[in-house]
PDB file of C-alpha atoms in Angstrom:
ATOM      1  CA  UNK P   1      -8.689-107.344  46.866  1.00  0.00           C
ATOM      2  CA  UNK P   2      -7.519-105.686  43.504  1.00  0.00           C
ATOM      3  CA  UNK P   3      -6.178-101.984  44.237  1.00  0.00           C
ATOM      4  CA  UNK P   4      -7.502-100.708  40.696  1.00  0.00           C
ATOM      5  CA  UNK P   5      -9.316-100.982  37.003  1.00  0.00           C
ATOM      6  CA  UNK P   6      -6.887-100.324  34.730  1.00  0.00           C
ATOM      7  CA  UNK P   7      -7.386 -99.363  31.180  1.00  0.00           C
ATOM      8  CA  UNK P   8      -4.916 -98.665  27.744  1.00  0.00           C
ATOM      9  CA  UNK P   9      -7.564 -97.628  25.043  1.00  0.00           C
ATOM     10  CA  UNK P  10      -5.797 -97.479  21.714  1.00  0.00           C
ATOM     11  CA  UNK P  11      -7.987 -97.146  18.222  1.00  0.00           C
ATOM     12  CA  UNK P  12      -7.979-100.733  17.683  1.00  0.00           C
ATOM     13  CA  UNK P  13      -7.661-102.352  20.910  1.00  0.00           C
ATOM     14  CA  UNK P  14      -8.889-101.859  24.528  1.00  0.00           C
ATOM     15  CA  UNK P  15      -6.974-103.512  27.163  1.00  0.00           C
ATOM     16  CA  UNK P  16      -7.961-103.826  30.638  1.00  0.00           C
ATOM     17  CA  UNK P  17      -5.924-105.398  33.770  1.00  0.00           C
ATOM     18  CA  UNK P  18      -5.815-105.205  37.749  1.00  0.00           C
ATOM     19  CA  UNK P  19      -3.420-103.546  40.119  1.00  0.00           C
ATOM     20  CA  UNK P  20      -2.473-105.427  43.097  1.00  0.00           C
ATOM     21  CA  UNK P  21      -3.548-103.682  46.520  1.00  0.00           C
ATOM     22  CA  UNK P  22      -0.510-105.190  48.302  1.00  0.00           C
ATOM     23  CA  UNK P  23       2.261-102.559  47.866  1.00  0.00           C
ATOM     24  CA  UNK P  24       4.661-105.773  48.287  1.00  0.00           C
ATOM     25  CA  UNK P  25       3.264-107.181  45.117  1.00  0.00           C
ATOM     26  CA  UNK P  26       3.959-106.774  40.969  1.00  0.00           C
ATOM     27  CA  UNK P  27       1.705-103.415  40.778  1.00  0.00           C
ATOM     28  CA  UNK P  28       0.363-105.095  37.565  1.00  0.00           C
ATOM     29  CA  UNK P  29      -1.415-108.515  38.116  1.00  0.00           C
ATOM     30  CA  UNK P  30      -0.566-110.169  34.553  1.00  0.00           C
ATOM     31  CA  UNK P  31      -3.281-112.732  34.584  1.00  0.00           C
ATOM     32  CA  UNK P  32      -5.749-110.665  34.895  1.00  0.00           C
ATOM     33  CA  UNK P  33      -4.703-108.969  31.574  1.00  0.00           C
ATOM     34  CA  UNK P  34      -7.952-109.062  28.663  1.00  0.00           C
ATOM     35  CA  UNK P  35      -7.680-107.408  25.438  1.00  0.00           C
ATOM     36  CA  UNK P  36     -10.796-106.320  23.477  1.00  0.00           C
ATOM     37  CA  UNK P  37     -11.607-104.819  19.751  1.00  0.00           C
ATOM     38  CA  UNK P  38     -12.665-101.546  20.553  1.00  0.00           C
ATOM     39  CA  UNK P  39     -15.149-102.158  17.534  1.00  0.00           C
ATOM     40  CA  UNK P  40     -17.102-104.546  19.333  1.00  0.00           C
ATOM     41  CA  UNK P  41     -18.240-102.192  22.124  1.00  0.00           C
ATOM     42  CA  UNK P  42     -20.679 -98.788  21.647  1.00  0.00           C
ATOM     43  CA  UNK P  43     -18.439 -97.127  24.429  1.00  0.00           C
ATOM     44  CA  UNK P  44     -15.553 -97.599  26.950  1.00  0.00           C
ATOM     45  CA  UNK P  45     -17.844 -98.097  29.788  1.00  0.00           C
ATOM     46  CA  UNK P  46     -19.596-101.397  28.020  1.00  0.00           C
ATOM     47  CA  UNK P  47     -15.925-102.667  27.435  1.00  0.00           C
ATOM     48  CA  UNK P  48     -14.966-101.836  31.211  1.00  0.00           C
ATOM     49  CA  UNK P  49     -18.627-103.579  32.430  1.00  0.00           C
ATOM     50  CA  UNK P  50     -17.473-106.493  29.751  1.00  0.00           C
ATOM     51  CA  UNK P  51     -13.900-107.312  31.380  1.00  0.00           C
ATOM     52  CA  UNK P  52     -14.963-106.630  34.959  1.00  0.00           C
ATOM     53  CA  UNK P  53     -18.514-109.196  35.129  1.00  0.00           C
ATOM     54  CA  UNK P  54     -15.809-111.359  33.170  1.00  0.00           C
ATOM     55  CA  UNK P  55     -12.969-111.327  36.178  1.00  0.00           C
ATOM     56  CA  UNK P  56     -15.822-111.345  38.941  1.00  0.00           C
ATOM     57  CA  UNK P  57     -14.137-107.792  40.409  1.00  0.00           C
ATOM     58  CA  UNK P  58     -15.465-105.067  41.704  1.00  0.00           C
ATOM     59  CA  UNK P  59     -12.550-102.282  42.246  1.00  0.00           C
ATOM     60  CA  UNK P  60     -13.163 -98.875  43.386  1.00  0.00           C
ATOM     61  CA  UNK P  61     -10.771 -96.559  41.694  1.00  0.00           C
ATOM     62  CA  UNK P  62      -9.721 -96.504  37.707  1.00  0.00           C
ATOM     63  CA  UNK P  63      -6.970 -95.488  35.870  1.00  0.00           C
ATOM     64  CA  UNK P  64      -7.962 -95.507  32.208  1.00  0.00           C
ATOM     65  CA  UNK P  65      -4.987 -94.352  29.944  1.00  0.00           C
ATOM     66  CA  UNK P  66      -6.648 -93.146  26.349  1.00  0.00           C
ATOM     67  CA  UNK P  67      -5.284 -92.687  22.908  1.00  0.00           C
ATOM     68  CA  UNK P  68      -6.535 -88.770  22.418  1.00  0.00           C
ATOM     69  CA  UNK P  69      -6.020 -85.641  23.964  1.00  0.00           C
ATOM     70  CA  UNK P  70      -7.724 -85.463  27.734  1.00  0.00           C
ATOM     71  CA  UNK P  71      -9.272 -82.052  28.040  1.00  0.00           C
ATOM     72  CA  UNK P  72     -10.700 -81.846  31.961  1.00  0.00           C
ATOM     73  CA  UNK P  73     -13.429 -84.492  32.356  1.00  0.00           C
ATOM     74  CA  UNK P  74     -13.675 -85.546  28.546  1.00  0.00           C
ATOM     75  CA  UNK P  75     -11.378 -87.490  25.923  1.00  0.00           C
ATOM     76  CA  UNK P  76     -11.685 -88.307  22.265  1.00  0.00           C
ATOM     77  CA  UNK P  77      -9.844 -91.467  20.866  1.00  0.00           C
ATOM     78  CA  UNK P  78      -8.341 -89.903  18.060  1.00  0.00           C
ATOM     79  CA  UNK P  79      -8.724 -92.821  15.778  1.00  0.00           C
ATOM     80  CA  UNK P  80     -12.116 -94.084  17.350  1.00  0.00           C
ATOM     81  CA  UNK P  81     -15.375 -92.681  17.356  1.00  0.00           C
ATOM     82  CA  UNK P  82     -15.487 -93.225  21.117  1.00  0.00           C
ATOM     83  CA  UNK P  83     -16.205 -89.871  23.165  1.00  0.00           C
ATOM     84  CA  UNK P  84     -15.128 -90.865  26.728  1.00  0.00           C
ATOM     85  CA  UNK P  85     -16.251 -88.607  29.763  1.00  0.00           C
ATOM     86  CA  UNK P  86     -14.785 -89.558  33.049  1.00  0.00           C
ATOM     87  CA  UNK P  87     -17.692 -88.819  35.227  1.00  0.00           C
ATOM     88  CA  UNK P  88     -20.262 -90.766  32.955  1.00  0.00           C
ATOM     89  CA  UNK P  89     -17.905 -93.654  32.885  1.00  0.00           C
ATOM     90  CA  UNK P  90     -17.646 -93.720  37.054  1.00  0.00           C
ATOM     91  CA  UNK P  91     -21.142 -93.502  37.460  1.00  0.00           C
ATOM     92  CA  UNK P  92     -21.681 -96.129  34.689  1.00  0.00           C
ATOM     93  CA  UNK P  93     -19.067 -98.551  36.399  1.00  0.00           C
ATOM     94  CA  UNK P  94     -19.739 -97.719  40.461  1.00  0.00           C
ATOM     95  CA  UNK P  95     -16.388 -96.333  40.917  1.00  0.00           C
ATOM     96  CA  UNK P  96     -15.676 -93.936  43.156  1.00  0.00           C
ATOM     97  CA  UNK P  97     -13.080 -92.354  41.188  1.00  0.00           C
ATOM     98  CA  UNK P  98     -11.315 -92.527  37.921  1.00  0.00           C
ATOM     99  CA  UNK P  99      -8.474 -91.036  36.476  1.00  0.00           C
ATOM    100  CA  UNK P 100      -8.346 -90.040  33.029  1.00  0.00           C
ATOM    101  CA  UNK P 101      -4.597 -89.495  31.186  1.00  0.00           C
ATOM    102  CA  UNK P 102      -2.853 -89.691  27.908  1.00  0.00           C
ATOM    103  CA  UNK P 103      -2.026 -93.110  27.051  1.00  0.00           C
ATOM    104  CA  UNK P 104       1.803 -91.933  26.667  1.00  0.00           C
ATOM    105  CA  UNK P 105       1.584 -90.732  29.953  1.00  0.00           C
ATOM    106  CA  UNK P 106       1.189 -94.104  31.215  1.00  0.00           C
ATOM    107  CA  UNK P 107       3.597 -95.571  28.269  1.00  0.00           C
ATOM    108  CA  UNK P 108       6.284 -92.836  29.822  1.00  0.00           C
ATOM    109  CA  UNK P 109       5.398 -93.878  33.221  1.00  0.00           C
ATOM    110  CA  UNK P 110       5.848 -97.431  32.780  1.00  0.00           C
ATOM    111  CA  UNK P 111       9.665 -96.488  31.563  1.00  0.00           C
ATOM    112  CA  UNK P 112       9.968 -95.992  35.770  1.00  0.00           C
ATOM    113  CA  UNK P 113       9.334 -99.869  36.198  1.00  0.00           C
ATOM    114  CA  UNK P 114      11.060-101.451  33.025  1.00  0.00           C
ATOM    115  CA  UNK P 115      14.230-102.827  33.695  1.00  0.00           C
ATOM    116  CA  UNK P 116      17.144-103.848  30.996  1.00  0.00           C
ATOM    117  CA  UNK P 117      15.533-107.272  30.189  1.00  0.00           C
ATOM    118  CA  UNK P 118      12.564-105.104  29.334  1.00  0.00           C
ATOM    119  CA  UNK P 119      13.845-103.225  26.110  1.00  0.00           C
ATOM    120  CA  UNK P 120      16.292-104.076  23.001  1.00  0.00           C
ATOM    121  CA  UNK P 121      18.671-101.230  22.334  1.00  0.00           C
ATOM    122  CA  UNK P 122      18.746-100.285  18.795  1.00  0.00           C
ATOM    123  CA  UNK P 123      22.075 -99.623  17.875  1.00  0.00           C
ATOM    124  CA  UNK P 124      25.134-100.130  19.831  1.00  0.00           C
ATOM    125  CA  UNK P 125      24.273 -97.762  22.654  1.00  0.00           C
ATOM    126  CA  UNK P 126      22.951 -99.632  25.948  1.00  0.00           C
ATOM    127  CA  UNK P 127      20.722 -98.393  28.675  1.00  0.00           C
ATOM    128  CA  UNK P 128      21.364 -99.344  32.198  1.00  0.00           C
ATOM    129  CA  UNK P 129      18.443 -99.140  33.904  1.00  0.00           C
ATOM    130  CA  UNK P 130      17.554 -97.300  36.823  1.00  0.00           C
ATOM    131  CA  UNK P 131      21.392 -97.767  38.426  1.00  0.00           C
ATOM    132  CA  UNK P 132      21.194 -94.248  40.294  1.00  0.00           C
ATOM    133  CA  UNK P 133      19.505 -91.803  41.743  1.00  0.00           C
ATOM    134  CA  UNK P 134      19.848 -88.904  39.317  1.00  0.00           C
ATOM    135  CA  UNK P 135      17.641 -86.625  37.584  1.00  0.00           C
ATOM    136  CA  UNK P 136      16.947 -88.076  34.355  1.00  0.00           C
ATOM    137  CA  UNK P 137      15.060 -87.309  30.801  1.00  0.00           C
ATOM    138  CA  UNK P 138      13.834 -89.770  28.447  1.00  0.00           C
ATOM    139  CA  UNK P 139      11.600 -89.009  25.433  1.00  0.00           C
ATOM    140  CA  UNK P 140       9.073 -91.624  24.402  1.00  0.00           C
ATOM    141  CA  UNK P 141       8.144 -92.524  20.681  1.00  0.00           C
ATOM    142  CA  UNK P 142       5.731 -95.424  19.580  1.00  0.00           C
ATOM    143  CA  UNK P 143       3.853 -96.140  16.537  1.00  0.00           C
ATOM    144  CA  UNK P 144       0.499 -98.113  16.591  1.00  0.00           C
ATOM    145  CA  UNK P 145      -2.912 -96.940  15.248  1.00  0.00           C
ATOM    146  CA  UNK P 146      -1.529 -93.855  15.872  1.00  0.00           C
ATOM    147  CA  UNK P 147       1.442 -92.108  16.906  1.00  0.00           C
ATOM    148  CA  UNK P 148       1.977 -91.397  20.667  1.00  0.00           C
ATOM    149  CA  UNK P 149       4.676 -89.301  21.892  1.00  0.00           C
ATOM    150  CA  UNK P 150       5.471 -88.623  25.691  1.00  0.00           C
ATOM    151  CA  UNK P 151       8.370 -87.723  28.233  1.00  0.00           C
ATOM    152  CA  UNK P 152       9.653 -88.867  31.822  1.00  0.00           C
ATOM    153  CA  UNK P 153      11.301 -87.252  33.916  1.00  0.00           C
ATOM    154  CA  UNK P 154      12.613 -88.418  37.329  1.00  0.00           C
ATOM    155  CA  UNK P 155      13.516 -85.245  39.417  1.00  0.00           C
ATOM    156  CA  UNK P 156      14.722 -85.324  42.913  1.00  0.00           C
ATOM    157  CA  UNK P 157      13.380 -89.369  42.963  1.00  0.00           C
ATOM    158  CA  UNK P 158      10.220 -88.178  42.002  1.00  0.00           C
ATOM    159  CA  UNK P 159       8.586 -89.422  38.524  1.00  0.00           C
ATOM    160  CA  UNK P 160       6.820 -86.900  36.219  1.00  0.00           C
ATOM    161  CA  UNK P 161       5.289 -88.113  32.885  1.00  0.00           C
ATOM    162  CA  UNK P 162       4.242 -85.442  30.212  1.00  0.00           C
ATOM    163  CA  UNK P 163       1.059 -85.955  28.125  1.00  0.00           C
ATOM    164  CA  UNK P 164       1.715 -84.404  24.566  1.00  0.00           C
ATOM    165  CA  UNK P 165       0.045 -84.973  21.160  1.00  0.00           C
ATOM    166  CA  UNK P 166       3.609 -85.021  19.505  1.00  0.00           C
ATOM    167  CA  UNK P 167       2.212 -87.385  16.684  1.00  0.00           C
ATOM    168  CA  UNK P 168       0.569 -84.599  15.378  1.00  0.00           C
ATOM    169  CA  UNK P 169       3.769 -82.367  14.520  1.00  0.00           C
ATOM    170  CA  UNK P 170       4.571 -81.710  11.013  1.00  0.00           C
ATOM    171  CA  UNK P 171       6.790 -84.051   8.758  1.00  0.00           C
ATOM    172  CA  UNK P 172       9.937 -82.802   7.380  1.00  0.00           C
ATOM    173  CA  UNK P 173      11.246 -84.853   4.518  1.00  0.00           C
ATOM    174  CA  UNK P 174      14.775 -85.542   4.325  1.00  0.00           C
ATOM    175  CA  UNK P 175      15.577 -86.230   0.771  1.00  0.00           C
ATOM    176  CA  UNK P 176      13.952 -86.120  -2.736  1.00  0.00           C
ATOM    177  CA  UNK P 177      12.314 -89.802  -2.572  1.00  0.00           C
ATOM    178  CA  UNK P 178      10.689 -88.428   0.520  1.00  0.00           C
ATOM    179  CA  UNK P 179       9.748 -84.794  -0.870  1.00  0.00           C
ATOM    180  CA  UNK P 180       7.879 -86.944  -3.565  1.00  0.00           C
ATOM    181  CA  UNK P 181       5.999 -88.740  -0.937  1.00  0.00           C
ATOM    182  CA  UNK P 182       5.454 -85.432   0.496  1.00  0.00           C
ATOM    183  CA  UNK P 183       4.006 -84.133  -2.306  1.00  0.00           C
ATOM    184  CA  UNK P 184       1.618 -87.238  -2.915  1.00  0.00           C
ATOM    185  CA  UNK P 185       0.500 -87.128   0.727  1.00  0.00           C
ATOM    186  CA  UNK P 186      -0.233 -83.260   0.822  1.00  0.00           C
ATOM    187  CA  UNK P 187      -2.375 -83.473  -2.043  1.00  0.00           C
ATOM    188  CA  UNK P 188      -4.602 -86.552  -0.376  1.00  0.00           C
ATOM    189  CA  UNK P 189      -4.420 -85.115   3.328  1.00  0.00           C
ATOM    190  CA  UNK P 190      -3.242 -81.150   2.684  1.00  0.00           C
ATOM    191  CA  UNK P 191      -1.044 -80.875   6.079  1.00  0.00           C
ATOM    192  CA  UNK P 192       1.451 -83.828   6.839  1.00  0.00           C
ATOM    193  CA  UNK P 193       1.860 -85.170  10.226  1.00  0.00           C
ATOM    194  CA  UNK P 194       4.544 -87.388  10.956  1.00  0.00           C
ATOM    195  CA  UNK P 195       1.328 -89.859  12.063  1.00  0.00           C
ATOM    196  CA  UNK P 196       0.488 -89.712   8.680  1.00  0.00           C
ATOM    197  CA  UNK P 197       3.793 -91.967   8.042  1.00  0.00           C
ATOM    198  CA  UNK P 198       4.665 -92.986  11.553  1.00  0.00           C
ATOM    199  CA  UNK P 199       1.418 -95.335  12.001  1.00  0.00           C
ATOM    200  CA  UNK P 200      -0.156 -98.546  10.389  1.00  0.00           C
ATOM    201  CA  UNK P 201      -1.927 -96.721   8.362  1.00  0.00           C
ATOM    202  CA  UNK P 202       1.082 -94.353   7.813  1.00  0.00           C
ATOM    203  CA  UNK P 203       2.920 -97.399   6.542  1.00  0.00           C
ATOM    204  CA  UNK P 204      -0.085 -98.011   4.139  1.00  0.00           C
ATOM    205  CA  UNK P 205       0.179 -94.368   2.938  1.00  0.00           C
ATOM    206  CA  UNK P 206       3.716 -94.874   2.548  1.00  0.00           C
ATOM    207  CA  UNK P 207       3.737 -98.073   0.659  1.00  0.00           C
ATOM    208  CA  UNK P 208       0.970 -96.121  -1.673  1.00  0.00           C
ATOM    209  CA  UNK P 209       2.676 -93.063  -2.240  1.00  0.00           C
ATOM    210  CA  UNK P 210       5.856 -95.214  -3.316  1.00  0.00           C
ATOM    211  CA  UNK P 211       3.788 -97.238  -5.505  1.00  0.00           C
ATOM    212  CA  UNK P 212       1.824 -94.299  -7.263  1.00  0.00           C
ATOM    213  CA  UNK P 213       5.639 -92.618  -7.535  1.00  0.00           C
ATOM    214  CA  UNK P 214       6.599 -96.036  -9.550  1.00  0.00           C
ATOM    215  CA  UNK P 215       3.399 -95.990 -11.557  1.00  0.00           C
ATOM    216  CA  UNK P 216       1.647 -98.481 -10.171  1.00  0.00           C
ATOM    217  CA  UNK P 217      -1.716 -98.993  -8.066  1.00  0.00           C
ATOM    218  CA  UNK P 218      -1.200-101.099  -5.038  1.00  0.00           C
ATOM    219  CA  UNK P 219      -4.927-101.481  -4.346  1.00  0.00           C
ATOM    220  CA  UNK P 220      -6.353-101.577  -0.837  1.00  0.00           C
ATOM    221  CA  UNK P 221      -3.868-103.086   1.954  1.00  0.00           C
ATOM    222  CA  UNK P 222      -3.986-103.579   5.528  1.00  0.00           C
ATOM    223  CA  UNK P 223      -0.373-102.821   7.569  1.00  0.00           C
ATOM    224  CA  UNK P 224      -0.089-106.555   7.924  1.00  0.00           C
ATOM    225  CA  UNK P 225      -0.536-107.323   4.321  1.00  0.00           C
ATOM    226  CA  UNK P 226       2.630-104.933   3.884  1.00  0.00           C
ATOM    227  CA  UNK P 227       5.138-106.822   6.378  1.00  0.00           C
ATOM    228  CA  UNK P 228       3.558-110.454   5.249  1.00  0.00           C
ATOM    229  CA  UNK P 229       4.799-109.301   1.718  1.00  0.00           C
ATOM    230  CA  UNK P 230       8.043-107.505   2.701  1.00  0.00           C
ATOM    231  CA  UNK P 231       8.925-111.179   4.683  1.00  0.00           C
ATOM    232  CA  UNK P 232       8.201-113.062   1.053  1.00  0.00           C
ATOM    233  CA  UNK P 233      10.533-110.455  -0.358  1.00  0.00           C
ATOM    234  CA  UNK P 234       8.344-107.695  -2.149  1.00  0.00           C
ATOM    235  CA  UNK P 235      10.334-105.050  -3.541  1.00  0.00           C
ATOM    236  CA  UNK P 236       7.899-102.094  -2.722  1.00  0.00           C
ATOM    237  CA  UNK P 237       6.585-103.507   0.624  1.00  0.00           C
ATOM    238  CA  UNK P 238      10.544-104.053   1.923  1.00  0.00           C
ATOM    239  CA  UNK P 239      11.280-100.405   0.571  1.00  0.00           C
ATOM    240  CA  UNK P 240       7.946 -98.937   2.484  1.00  0.00           C
ATOM    241  CA  UNK P 241       9.609-100.243   5.733  1.00  0.00           C
ATOM    242  CA  UNK P 242      12.670 -98.953   4.864  1.00  0.00           C
ATOM    243  CA  UNK P 243      11.179 -95.551   4.265  1.00  0.00           C
ATOM    244  CA  UNK P 244       9.061 -96.006   7.445  1.00  0.00           C
ATOM    245  CA  UNK P 245      11.887 -96.741   9.822  1.00  0.00           C
ATOM    246  CA  UNK P 246      14.240 -93.894   8.613  1.00  0.00           C
ATOM    247  CA  UNK P 247      11.551 -91.533   9.154  1.00  0.00           C
ATOM    248  CA  UNK P 248      10.768 -92.870  12.738  1.00  0.00           C
ATOM    249  CA  UNK P 249      14.521 -92.360  13.519  1.00  0.00           C
ATOM    250  CA  UNK P 250      14.302 -88.861  12.444  1.00  0.00           C
ATOM    251  CA  UNK P 251      11.412 -88.187  14.652  1.00  0.00           C
ATOM    252  CA  UNK P 252      12.668 -89.910  17.423  1.00  0.00           C
ATOM    253  CA  UNK P 253      15.724 -87.679  17.106  1.00  0.00           C
ATOM    254  CA  UNK P 254      14.101 -84.534  16.700  1.00  0.00           C
ATOM    255  CA  UNK P 255      11.964 -85.452  19.585  1.00  0.00           C
ATOM    256  CA  UNK P 256      15.183 -85.955  21.498  1.00  0.00           C
ATOM    257  CA  UNK P 257      16.420 -82.592  20.482  1.00  0.00           C
ATOM    258  CA  UNK P 258      13.009 -81.018  21.488  1.00  0.00           C
ATOM    259  CA  UNK P 259      12.945 -82.443  24.939  1.00  0.00           C
ATOM    260  CA  UNK P 260      16.478 -82.313  25.850  1.00  0.00           C
ATOM    261  CA  UNK P 261      16.108 -86.122  26.500  1.00  0.00           C
ATOM    262  CA  UNK P 262      19.787 -86.784  26.634  1.00  0.00           C
ATOM    263  CA  UNK P 263      19.397 -90.368  28.941  1.00  0.00           C
ATOM    264  CA  UNK P 264      17.662 -91.895  25.838  1.00  0.00           C
ATOM    265  CA  UNK P 265      14.141 -92.411  24.216  1.00  0.00           C
ATOM    266  CA  UNK P 266      12.219 -95.568  24.328  1.00  0.00           C
ATOM    267  CA  UNK P 267       9.573 -97.008  21.625  1.00  0.00           C
ATOM    268  CA  UNK P 268       6.824 -99.029  22.298  1.00  0.00           C
ATOM    269  CA  UNK P 269       3.897 -99.040  19.979  1.00  0.00           C
ATOM    270  CA  UNK P 270       2.054-102.137  19.019  1.00  0.00           C
ATOM    271  CA  UNK P 271       3.736-101.710  15.416  1.00  0.00           C
ATOM    272  CA  UNK P 272       7.524-101.861  17.211  1.00  0.00           C
ATOM    273  CA  UNK P 273       7.422-105.706  17.607  1.00  0.00           C
ATOM    274  CA  UNK P 274       6.069-106.463  14.033  1.00  0.00           C
ATOM    275  CA  UNK P 275       9.062-104.401  12.278  1.00  0.00           C
ATOM    276  CA  UNK P 276      11.851-105.636  14.787  1.00  0.00           C
ATOM    277  CA  UNK P 277      13.111-107.884  11.908  1.00  0.00           C
ATOM    278  CA  UNK P 278      13.861-104.528   9.837  1.00  0.00           C
ATOM    279  CA  UNK P 279      14.240-101.828  12.332  1.00  0.00           C
ATOM    280  CA  UNK P 280      17.751-102.732  13.989  1.00  0.00           C
ATOM    281  CA  UNK P 281      18.937-103.087   9.793  1.00  0.00           C
ATOM    282  CA  UNK P 282      17.143-100.035   8.809  1.00  0.00           C
ATOM    283  CA  UNK P 283      18.393 -96.341   8.424  1.00  0.00           C
ATOM    284  CA  UNK P 284      16.578 -95.697  12.077  1.00  0.00           C
ATOM    285  CA  UNK P 285      19.637 -95.049  13.641  1.00  0.00           C
ATOM    286  CA  UNK P 286      21.489 -93.405  11.196  1.00  0.00           C
ATOM    287  CA  UNK P 287      18.714 -90.597  10.818  1.00  0.00           C
ATOM    288  CA  UNK P 288      18.418 -90.532  14.328  1.00  0.00           C
ATOM    289  CA  UNK P 289      21.837 -89.643  14.746  1.00  0.00           C
ATOM    290  CA  UNK P 290      21.984 -87.579  11.673  1.00  0.00           C
ATOM    291  CA  UNK P 291      21.372 -84.359  13.404  1.00  0.00           C
ATOM    292  CA  UNK P 292      24.071 -81.905  12.082  1.00  0.00           C
ATOM    293  CA  UNK P 293      26.433 -80.311  14.895  1.00  0.00           C
ATOM    294  CA  UNK P 294      24.827 -82.447  17.524  1.00  0.00           C
ATOM    295  CA  UNK P 295      25.115 -85.629  15.689  1.00  0.00           C
ATOM    296  CA  UNK P 296      28.236 -86.735  18.277  1.00  0.00           C
ATOM    297  CA  UNK P 297      26.296 -85.760  21.060  1.00  0.00           C
ATOM    298  CA  UNK P 298      23.108 -88.267  19.559  1.00  0.00           C
ATOM    299  CA  UNK P 299      25.607 -91.199  18.792  1.00  0.00           C
ATOM    300  CA  UNK P 300      25.577 -91.514  22.889  1.00  0.00           C
ATOM    301  CA  UNK P 301      22.076 -91.773  23.352  1.00  0.00           C
ATOM    302  CA  UNK P 302      20.391 -94.726  23.373  1.00  0.00           C
ATOM    303  CA  UNK P 303      17.488 -95.610  21.405  1.00  0.00           C
ATOM    304  CA  UNK P 304      15.303 -98.607  22.834  1.00  0.00           C
ATOM    305  CA  UNK P 305      12.526-100.856  21.632  1.00  0.00           C
ATOM    306  CA  UNK P 306       9.896-101.745  24.408  1.00  0.00           C
ATOM    307  CA  UNK P 307       9.565-105.562  24.418  1.00  0.00           C
ATOM    308  CA  UNK P 308       7.156-105.614  27.474  1.00  0.00           C
ATOM    309  CA  UNK P 309       3.781-107.029  26.704  1.00  0.00           C
ATOM    310  CA  UNK P 310       1.748-104.529  28.068  1.00  0.00           C
ATOM    311  CA  UNK P 311       3.666-101.450  28.845  1.00  0.00           C
ATOM    312  CA  UNK P 312       0.654 -98.908  28.923  1.00  0.00           C
ATOM    313  CA  UNK P 313      -1.290-101.171  31.286  1.00  0.00           C
ATOM    314  CA  UNK P 314       2.168-101.481  33.361  1.00  0.00           C
ATOM    315  CA  UNK P 315       2.162 -97.356  33.889  1.00  0.00           C
ATOM    316  CA  UNK P 316      -1.294 -97.480  34.364  1.00  0.00           C
ATOM    317  CA  UNK P 317      -0.506 -99.395  37.571  1.00  0.00           C
ATOM    318  CA  UNK P 318       2.321 -96.869  38.327  1.00  0.00           C
ATOM    319  CA  UNK P 319      -0.110 -93.980  38.434  1.00  0.00           C
ATOM    320  CA  UNK P 320      -2.611 -95.905  40.431  1.00  0.00           C
ATOM    321  CA  UNK P 321       0.094 -96.451  42.897  1.00  0.00           C
ATOM    322  CA  UNK P 322       1.066 -92.918  42.791  1.00  0.00           C
ATOM    323  CA  UNK P 323      -2.662 -91.987  43.287  1.00  0.00           C
ATOM    324  CA  UNK P 324      -2.911 -94.535  46.474  1.00  0.00           C
ATOM    325  CA  UNK P 325       0.426 -92.610  48.205  1.00  0.00           C
ATOM    326  CA  UNK P 326      -1.396 -89.094  47.650  1.00  0.00           C
ATOM    327  CA  UNK P 327      -4.883 -90.357  49.021  1.00  0.00           C
ATOM    328  CA  UNK P 328      -2.767 -91.717  51.885  1.00  0.00           C
ATOM    329  CA  UNK P 329      -0.806 -88.759  52.688  1.00  0.00           C
TER     330      UNK P 329
END
């Protein structure tokens, strides 16, 4: 028996899995994970039906984490045309209940199930896991197709994820080069958010802006082209990654200050594993800590790259468990 259908829906991929109904078993059934391209399906319901038919499961409850703002019954994927109605999707799949949440609410809840082996510290400050019962506040920020931002609070032993659209706050340049990048991007987009730089398309935007500043036309590129050329030593691609990591670190530090997340910041997202060869040796940590009078405080805050293969689904499983407990109460 399975407890719930889990989904983690981004602008590029739709990930599905099943949750265990036995509370003594792992919350997420790893062998049930399947990943599909969202472009291959006209709707979330079609993708989910394809998954259920393939695995031969008939759960009654669904927890769907989506990369966009959830407004009541409806969610719009920020970087994909899908518009999701919880009620229509529930009916189409024959479920008794669907919980629709922001994808970074799920990423935040995943932190409650992570151990020290599921993260890699960026910088010298380590995380010691859930080794006490005190109140904790963590920030979560991660680049993928877009830039997701959330938080996890533990208060009196209970976990509370915060759903935000913090990836769309305005980009704040910190040096002349970044001011030049902002000028280029504002001419293209008008308002420039952090997501315009700290995401897959953001890496492309950065590379294009830096190339234009140098009087070059880079031509059409994908994020994987830039990382591939960086591995081959391309100077412009290496610089684009350096600036990306620095801006990412600055935004992560700003988030800690905004939330009072002195216990740490977790860095999930599809782009983080791809940037690991550069992230630890970039300006990420320096810009994270570089917060004026709060620099000594920031130097004590851990920054943790998430290496768990499916944190979004793990967090959806944690939310499904919460729902089961509420239903049983």
